PDB file of C-alpha atoms and ligand atoms in Angstrom:
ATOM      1  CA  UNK A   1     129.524  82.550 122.992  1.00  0.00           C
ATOM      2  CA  UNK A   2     125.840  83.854 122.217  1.00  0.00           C
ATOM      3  CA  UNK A   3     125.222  80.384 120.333  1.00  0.00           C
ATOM      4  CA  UNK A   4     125.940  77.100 120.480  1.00  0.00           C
ATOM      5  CA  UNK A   5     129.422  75.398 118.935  1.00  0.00           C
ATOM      6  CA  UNK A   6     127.212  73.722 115.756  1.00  0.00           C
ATOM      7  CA  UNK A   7     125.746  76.810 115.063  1.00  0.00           C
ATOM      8  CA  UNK A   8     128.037  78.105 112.305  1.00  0.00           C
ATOM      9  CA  UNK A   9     127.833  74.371 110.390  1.00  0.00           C
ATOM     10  CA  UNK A  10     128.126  74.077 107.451  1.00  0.00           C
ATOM     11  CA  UNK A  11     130.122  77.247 107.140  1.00  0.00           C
ATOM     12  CA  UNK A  12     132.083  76.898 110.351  1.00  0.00           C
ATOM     13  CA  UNK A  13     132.184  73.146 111.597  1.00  0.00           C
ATOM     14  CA  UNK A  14     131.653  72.446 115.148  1.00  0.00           C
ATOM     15  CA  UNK A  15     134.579  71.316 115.863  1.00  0.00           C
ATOM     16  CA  UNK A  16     136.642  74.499 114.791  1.00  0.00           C
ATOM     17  CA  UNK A  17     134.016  76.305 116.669  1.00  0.00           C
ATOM     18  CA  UNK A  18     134.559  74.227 119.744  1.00  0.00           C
ATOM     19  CA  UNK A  19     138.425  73.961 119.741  1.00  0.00           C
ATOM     20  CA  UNK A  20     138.708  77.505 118.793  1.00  0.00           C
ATOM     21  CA  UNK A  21     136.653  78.808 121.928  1.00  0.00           C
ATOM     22  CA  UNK A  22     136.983  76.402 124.652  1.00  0.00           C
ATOM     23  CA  UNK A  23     140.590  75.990 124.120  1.00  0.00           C
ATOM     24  CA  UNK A  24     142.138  78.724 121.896  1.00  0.00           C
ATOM     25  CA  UNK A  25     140.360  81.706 123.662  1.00  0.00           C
ATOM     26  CA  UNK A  26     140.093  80.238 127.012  1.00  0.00           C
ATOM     27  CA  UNK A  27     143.835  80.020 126.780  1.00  0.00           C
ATOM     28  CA  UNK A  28     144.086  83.397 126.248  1.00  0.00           C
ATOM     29  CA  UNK A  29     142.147  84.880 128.781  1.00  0.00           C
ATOM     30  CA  UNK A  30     143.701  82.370 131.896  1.00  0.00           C
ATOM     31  CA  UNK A  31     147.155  83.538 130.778  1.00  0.00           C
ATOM     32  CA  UNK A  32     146.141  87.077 130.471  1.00  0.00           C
ATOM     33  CA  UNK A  33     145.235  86.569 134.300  1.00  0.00           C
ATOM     34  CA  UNK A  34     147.966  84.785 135.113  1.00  0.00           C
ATOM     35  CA  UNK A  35     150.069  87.669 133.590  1.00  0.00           C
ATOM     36  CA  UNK A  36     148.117  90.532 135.002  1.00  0.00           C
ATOM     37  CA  UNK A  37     147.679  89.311 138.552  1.00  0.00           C
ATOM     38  CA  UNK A  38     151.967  89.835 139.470  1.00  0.00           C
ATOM     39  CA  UNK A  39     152.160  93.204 137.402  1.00  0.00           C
ATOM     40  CA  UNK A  40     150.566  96.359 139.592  1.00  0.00           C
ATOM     41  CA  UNK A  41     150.247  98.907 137.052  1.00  0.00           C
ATOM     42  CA  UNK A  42     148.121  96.620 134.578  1.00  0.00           C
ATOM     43  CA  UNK A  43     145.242  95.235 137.699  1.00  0.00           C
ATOM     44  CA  UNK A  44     141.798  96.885 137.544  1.00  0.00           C
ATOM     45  CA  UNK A  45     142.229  98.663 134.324  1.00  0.00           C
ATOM     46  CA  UNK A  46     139.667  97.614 130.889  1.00  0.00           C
ATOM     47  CA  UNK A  47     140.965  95.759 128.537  1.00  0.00           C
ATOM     48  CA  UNK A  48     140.562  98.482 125.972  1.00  0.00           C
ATOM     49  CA  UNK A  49     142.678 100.823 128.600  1.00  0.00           C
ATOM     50  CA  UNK A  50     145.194  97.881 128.617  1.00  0.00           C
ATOM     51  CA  UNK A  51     145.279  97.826 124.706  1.00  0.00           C
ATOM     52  CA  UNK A  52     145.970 101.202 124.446  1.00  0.00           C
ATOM     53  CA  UNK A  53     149.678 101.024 125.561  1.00  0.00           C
ATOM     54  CA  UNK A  54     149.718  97.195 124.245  1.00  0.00           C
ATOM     55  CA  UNK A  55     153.847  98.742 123.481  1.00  0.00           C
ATOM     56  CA  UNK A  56     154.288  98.687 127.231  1.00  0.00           C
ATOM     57  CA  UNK A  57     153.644  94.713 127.527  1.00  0.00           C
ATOM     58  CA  UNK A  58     153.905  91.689 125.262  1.00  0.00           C
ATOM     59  CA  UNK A  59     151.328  90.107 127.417  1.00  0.00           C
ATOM     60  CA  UNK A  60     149.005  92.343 127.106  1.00  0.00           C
ATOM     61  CA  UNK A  61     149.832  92.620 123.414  1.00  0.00           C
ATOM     62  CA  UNK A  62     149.329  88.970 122.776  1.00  0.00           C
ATOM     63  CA  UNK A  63     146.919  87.471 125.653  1.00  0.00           C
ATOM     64  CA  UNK A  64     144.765  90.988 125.625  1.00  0.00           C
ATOM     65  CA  UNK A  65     144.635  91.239 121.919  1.00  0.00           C
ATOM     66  CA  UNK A  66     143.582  87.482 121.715  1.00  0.00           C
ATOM     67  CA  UNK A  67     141.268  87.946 124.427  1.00  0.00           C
ATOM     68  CA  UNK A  68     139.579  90.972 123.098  1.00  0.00           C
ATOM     69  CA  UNK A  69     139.526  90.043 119.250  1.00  0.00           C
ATOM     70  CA  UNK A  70     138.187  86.682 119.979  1.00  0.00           C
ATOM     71  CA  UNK A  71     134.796  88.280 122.175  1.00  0.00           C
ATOM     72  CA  UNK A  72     134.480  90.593 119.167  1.00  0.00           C
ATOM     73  CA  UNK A  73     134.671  88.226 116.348  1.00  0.00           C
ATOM     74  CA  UNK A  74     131.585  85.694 118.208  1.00  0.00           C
ATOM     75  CA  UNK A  75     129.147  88.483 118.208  1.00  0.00           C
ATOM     76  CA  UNK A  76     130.139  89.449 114.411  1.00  0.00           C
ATOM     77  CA  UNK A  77     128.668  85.833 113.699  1.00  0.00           C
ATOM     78  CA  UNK A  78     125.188  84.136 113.792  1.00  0.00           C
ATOM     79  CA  UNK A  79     123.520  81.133 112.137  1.00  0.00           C
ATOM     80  CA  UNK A  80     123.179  81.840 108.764  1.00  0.00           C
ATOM     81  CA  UNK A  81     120.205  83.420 107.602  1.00  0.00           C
ATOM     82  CA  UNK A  82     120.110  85.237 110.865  1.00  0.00           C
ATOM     83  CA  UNK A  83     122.235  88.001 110.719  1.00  0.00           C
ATOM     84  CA  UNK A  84     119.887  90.320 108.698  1.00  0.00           C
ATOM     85  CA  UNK A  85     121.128  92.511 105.926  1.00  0.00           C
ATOM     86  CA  UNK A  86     123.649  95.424 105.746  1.00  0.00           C
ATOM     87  CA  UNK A  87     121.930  98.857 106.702  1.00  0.00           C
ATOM     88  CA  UNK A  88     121.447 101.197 104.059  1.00  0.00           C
ATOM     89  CA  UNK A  89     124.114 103.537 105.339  1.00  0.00           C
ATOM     90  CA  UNK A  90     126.440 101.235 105.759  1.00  0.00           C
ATOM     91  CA  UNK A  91     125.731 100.083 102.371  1.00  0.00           C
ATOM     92  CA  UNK A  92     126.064 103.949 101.038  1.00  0.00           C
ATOM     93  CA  UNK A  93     129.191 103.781 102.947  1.00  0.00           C
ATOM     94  CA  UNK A  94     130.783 101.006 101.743  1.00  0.00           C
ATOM     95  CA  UNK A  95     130.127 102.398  98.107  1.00  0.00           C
ATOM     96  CA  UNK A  96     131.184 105.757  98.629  1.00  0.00           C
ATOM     97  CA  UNK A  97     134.968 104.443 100.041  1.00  0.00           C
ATOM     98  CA  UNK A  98     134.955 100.946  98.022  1.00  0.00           C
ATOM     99  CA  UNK A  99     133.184 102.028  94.936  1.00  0.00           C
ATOM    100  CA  UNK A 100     131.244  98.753  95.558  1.00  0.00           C
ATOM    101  CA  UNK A 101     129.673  96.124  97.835  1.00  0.00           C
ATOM    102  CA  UNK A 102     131.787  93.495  95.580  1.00  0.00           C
ATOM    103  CA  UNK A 103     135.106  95.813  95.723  1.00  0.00           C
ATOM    104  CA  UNK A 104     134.525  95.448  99.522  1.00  0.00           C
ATOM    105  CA  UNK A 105     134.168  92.129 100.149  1.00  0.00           C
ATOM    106  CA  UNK A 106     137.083  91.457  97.413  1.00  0.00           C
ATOM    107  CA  UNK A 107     139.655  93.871  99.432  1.00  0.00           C
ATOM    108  CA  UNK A 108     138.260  92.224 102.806  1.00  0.00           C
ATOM    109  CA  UNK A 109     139.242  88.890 101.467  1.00  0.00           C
ATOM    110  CA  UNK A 110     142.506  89.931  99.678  1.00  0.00           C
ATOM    111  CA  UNK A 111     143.645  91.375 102.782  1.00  0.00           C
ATOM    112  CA  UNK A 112     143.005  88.480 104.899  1.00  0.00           C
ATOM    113  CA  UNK A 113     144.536  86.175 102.102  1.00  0.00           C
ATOM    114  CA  UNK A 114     147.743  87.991 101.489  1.00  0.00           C
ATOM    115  CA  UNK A 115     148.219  88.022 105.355  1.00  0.00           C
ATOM    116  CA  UNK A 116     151.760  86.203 106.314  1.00  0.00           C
ATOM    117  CA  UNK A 117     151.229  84.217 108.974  1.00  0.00           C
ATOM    118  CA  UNK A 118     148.607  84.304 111.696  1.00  0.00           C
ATOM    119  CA  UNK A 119     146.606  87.285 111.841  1.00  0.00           C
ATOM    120  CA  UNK A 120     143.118  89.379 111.558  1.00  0.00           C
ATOM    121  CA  UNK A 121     141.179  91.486 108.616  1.00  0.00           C
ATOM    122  CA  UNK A 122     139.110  94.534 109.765  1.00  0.00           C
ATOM    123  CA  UNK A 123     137.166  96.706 108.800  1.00  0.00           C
ATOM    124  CA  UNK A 124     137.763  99.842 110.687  1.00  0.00           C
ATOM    125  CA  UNK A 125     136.602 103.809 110.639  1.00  0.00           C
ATOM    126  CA  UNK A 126     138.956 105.736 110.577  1.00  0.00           C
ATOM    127  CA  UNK A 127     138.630 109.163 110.317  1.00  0.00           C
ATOM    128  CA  UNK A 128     135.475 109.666 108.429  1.00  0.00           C
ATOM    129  CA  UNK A 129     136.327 106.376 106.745  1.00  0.00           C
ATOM    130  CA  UNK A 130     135.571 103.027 106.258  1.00  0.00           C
ATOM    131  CA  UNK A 131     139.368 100.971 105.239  1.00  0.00           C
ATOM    132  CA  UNK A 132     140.042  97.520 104.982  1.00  0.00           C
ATOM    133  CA  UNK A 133     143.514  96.526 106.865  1.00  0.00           C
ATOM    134  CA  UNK A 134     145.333  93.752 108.468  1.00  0.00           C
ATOM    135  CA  UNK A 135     147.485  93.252 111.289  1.00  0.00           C
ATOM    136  CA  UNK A 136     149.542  90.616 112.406  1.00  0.00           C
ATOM    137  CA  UNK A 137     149.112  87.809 115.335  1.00  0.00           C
ATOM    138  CA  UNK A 138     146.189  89.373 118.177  1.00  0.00           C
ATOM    139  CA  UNK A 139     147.258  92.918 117.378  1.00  0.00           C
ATOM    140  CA  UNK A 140     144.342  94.971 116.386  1.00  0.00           C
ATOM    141  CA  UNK A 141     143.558  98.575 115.892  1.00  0.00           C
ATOM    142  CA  UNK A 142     143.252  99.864 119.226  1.00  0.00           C
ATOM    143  CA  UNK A 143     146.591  99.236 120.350  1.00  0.00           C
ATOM    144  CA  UNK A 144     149.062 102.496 120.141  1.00  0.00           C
ATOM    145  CA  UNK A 145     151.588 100.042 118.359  1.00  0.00           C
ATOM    146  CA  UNK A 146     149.359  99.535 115.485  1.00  0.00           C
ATOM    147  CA  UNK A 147     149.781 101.454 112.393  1.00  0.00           C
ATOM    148  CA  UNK A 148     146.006 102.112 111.349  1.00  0.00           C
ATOM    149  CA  UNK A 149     144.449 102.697 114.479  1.00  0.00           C
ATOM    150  CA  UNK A 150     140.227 103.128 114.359  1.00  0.00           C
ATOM    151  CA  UNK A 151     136.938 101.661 115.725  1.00  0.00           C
ATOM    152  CA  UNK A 152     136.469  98.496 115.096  1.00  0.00           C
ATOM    153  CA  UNK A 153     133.264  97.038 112.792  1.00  0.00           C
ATOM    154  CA  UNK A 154     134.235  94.041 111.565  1.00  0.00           C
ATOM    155  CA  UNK A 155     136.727  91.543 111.814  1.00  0.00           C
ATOM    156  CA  UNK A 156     137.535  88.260 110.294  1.00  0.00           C
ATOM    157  CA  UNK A 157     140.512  85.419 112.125  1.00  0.00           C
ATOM    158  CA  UNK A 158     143.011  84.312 109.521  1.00  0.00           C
ATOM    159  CA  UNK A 159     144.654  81.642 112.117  1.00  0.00           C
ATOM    160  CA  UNK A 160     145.239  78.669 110.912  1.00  0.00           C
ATOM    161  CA  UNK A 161     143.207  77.149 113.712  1.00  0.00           C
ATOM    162  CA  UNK A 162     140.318  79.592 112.391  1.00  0.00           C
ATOM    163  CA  UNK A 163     139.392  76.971 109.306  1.00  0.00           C
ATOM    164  CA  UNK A 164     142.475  74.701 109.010  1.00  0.00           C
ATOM    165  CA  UNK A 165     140.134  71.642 110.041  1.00  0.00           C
ATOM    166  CA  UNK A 166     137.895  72.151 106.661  1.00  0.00           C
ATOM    167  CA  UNK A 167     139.982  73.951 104.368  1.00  0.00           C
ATOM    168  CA  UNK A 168     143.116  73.050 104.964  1.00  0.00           C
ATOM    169  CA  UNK A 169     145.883  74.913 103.429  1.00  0.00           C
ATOM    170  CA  UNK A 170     142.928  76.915 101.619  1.00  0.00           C
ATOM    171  CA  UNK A 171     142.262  80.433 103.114  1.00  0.00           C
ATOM    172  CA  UNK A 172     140.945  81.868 100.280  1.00  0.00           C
ATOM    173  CA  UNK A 173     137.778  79.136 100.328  1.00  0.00           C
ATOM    174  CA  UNK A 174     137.268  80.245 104.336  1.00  0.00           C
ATOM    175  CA  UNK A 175     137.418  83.788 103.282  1.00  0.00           C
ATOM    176  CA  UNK A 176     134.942  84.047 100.460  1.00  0.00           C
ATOM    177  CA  UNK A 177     132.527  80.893 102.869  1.00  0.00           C
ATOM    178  CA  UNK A 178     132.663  82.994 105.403  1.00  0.00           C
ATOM    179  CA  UNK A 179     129.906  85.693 104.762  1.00  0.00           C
ATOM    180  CA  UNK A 180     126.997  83.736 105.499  1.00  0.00           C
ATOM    181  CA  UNK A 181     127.372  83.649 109.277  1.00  0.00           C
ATOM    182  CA  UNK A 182     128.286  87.545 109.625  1.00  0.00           C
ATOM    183  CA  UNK A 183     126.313  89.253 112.113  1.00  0.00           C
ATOM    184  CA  UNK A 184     125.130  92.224 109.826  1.00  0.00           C
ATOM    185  CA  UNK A 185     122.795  93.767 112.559  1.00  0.00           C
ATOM    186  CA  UNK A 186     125.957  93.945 115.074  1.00  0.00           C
ATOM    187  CA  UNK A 187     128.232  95.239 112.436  1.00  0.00           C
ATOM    188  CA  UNK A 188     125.155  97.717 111.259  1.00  0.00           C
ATOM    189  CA  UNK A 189     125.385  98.796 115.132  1.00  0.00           C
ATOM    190  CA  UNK A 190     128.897  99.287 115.484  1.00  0.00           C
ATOM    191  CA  UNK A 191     128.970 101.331 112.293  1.00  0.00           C
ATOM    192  CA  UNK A 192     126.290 103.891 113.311  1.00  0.00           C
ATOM    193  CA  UNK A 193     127.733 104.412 116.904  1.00  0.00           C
ATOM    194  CA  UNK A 194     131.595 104.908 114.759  1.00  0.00           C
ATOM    195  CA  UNK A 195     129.632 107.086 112.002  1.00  0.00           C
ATOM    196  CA  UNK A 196     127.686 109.081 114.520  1.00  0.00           C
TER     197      UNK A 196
HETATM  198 MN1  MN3 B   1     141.469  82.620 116.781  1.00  0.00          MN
END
């Protein structure tokens, strides 16, 4: 991680932080070894080459996903009051295909809310535009099983394990918290190297 476990507190405690990397990642990535190191056709591909026929192997589906969304989603955070300010494009952007900043950040929520289960929110470009969607477990929009497929530029985890130690039963309140910690000069990046 490119901070240290407390660094998210108050929005994210430390101890979410901690068990979700050290133990909920980690997991991921020594079983996604363990399950690549048997199977020939997977070794010495990228995990984005991997994701992209995610249909071919529930490993890869599950471990790579969770491996891949999880070293996204610490660089989309930062110590509040760090992350600087969405770019003006993005901010066009995000009006143009929301209508507003506040219809954004409402359908971003909603969609992680209304999730069933464990799963992620993105935002993703797609075609000349910018869509909220969902998807379930560690699936995400690069794998050729997803529906919505596009470039990734933000994402949010709705797993329990994500905020069950401070809000409970209460994803909404880790939804709206959330924006604080977000990482707007990464997601800023990502959308001008998606937007061209
Ligand atoms: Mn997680």
């Amino acid at each position: 991680m490119p901070y240290l476990v407390d660094a998210l507190e108050p929005v994210i405690h430390k101890s979410t932080t901690e068990i979700h990397h050290d133990r909920h990642h980690a997991g991921y990535v020594k079983a996604l070894n363990e399950a690549v190191a048997p199977t020939l056709e997977l070794q010495g591909k990228s995990l984005e080459a991997l994701l992209a026929g995610a249909s071919k192997s529930a490993a890869v589906r599950n471990l790579g996903g969770g491996h891949y969304n999880h070293t996204l989603f610490w660089t989309l955070m930062v110590p509040a009051g760090q992350g600087g300010e969405p770019s003006v494009a993005l901010k066009d952007k995000i009006n143009k295909d929301f209508l507003s900043w506040h219809a954004f950040t409402k359908a971003f929520e909603e969609a992680g809310l209304k999730r069933f289960g464990s799963g992620w929110v993105w935002l993703v470009w797609t075609w000349g535009k910018l869509q909220v969607i969902s998807t379930p477990n560690q699936d995400n929009p690069l794998m050729d099983l997803v529906e919505v497929k596009g470039t990734l530029i933000l994402a949010n985890d709705v797993w329990e394990h994500a905020y069950y130690l401070k809000h409970q039963n209460k994803r909404g309140d880790y939804l709206k918290g959330w924006w604080p910690v977000v990482n707007w000069n990464r997601v800023n990046g990502l959308f001008a190297a998606a937007a061209g």
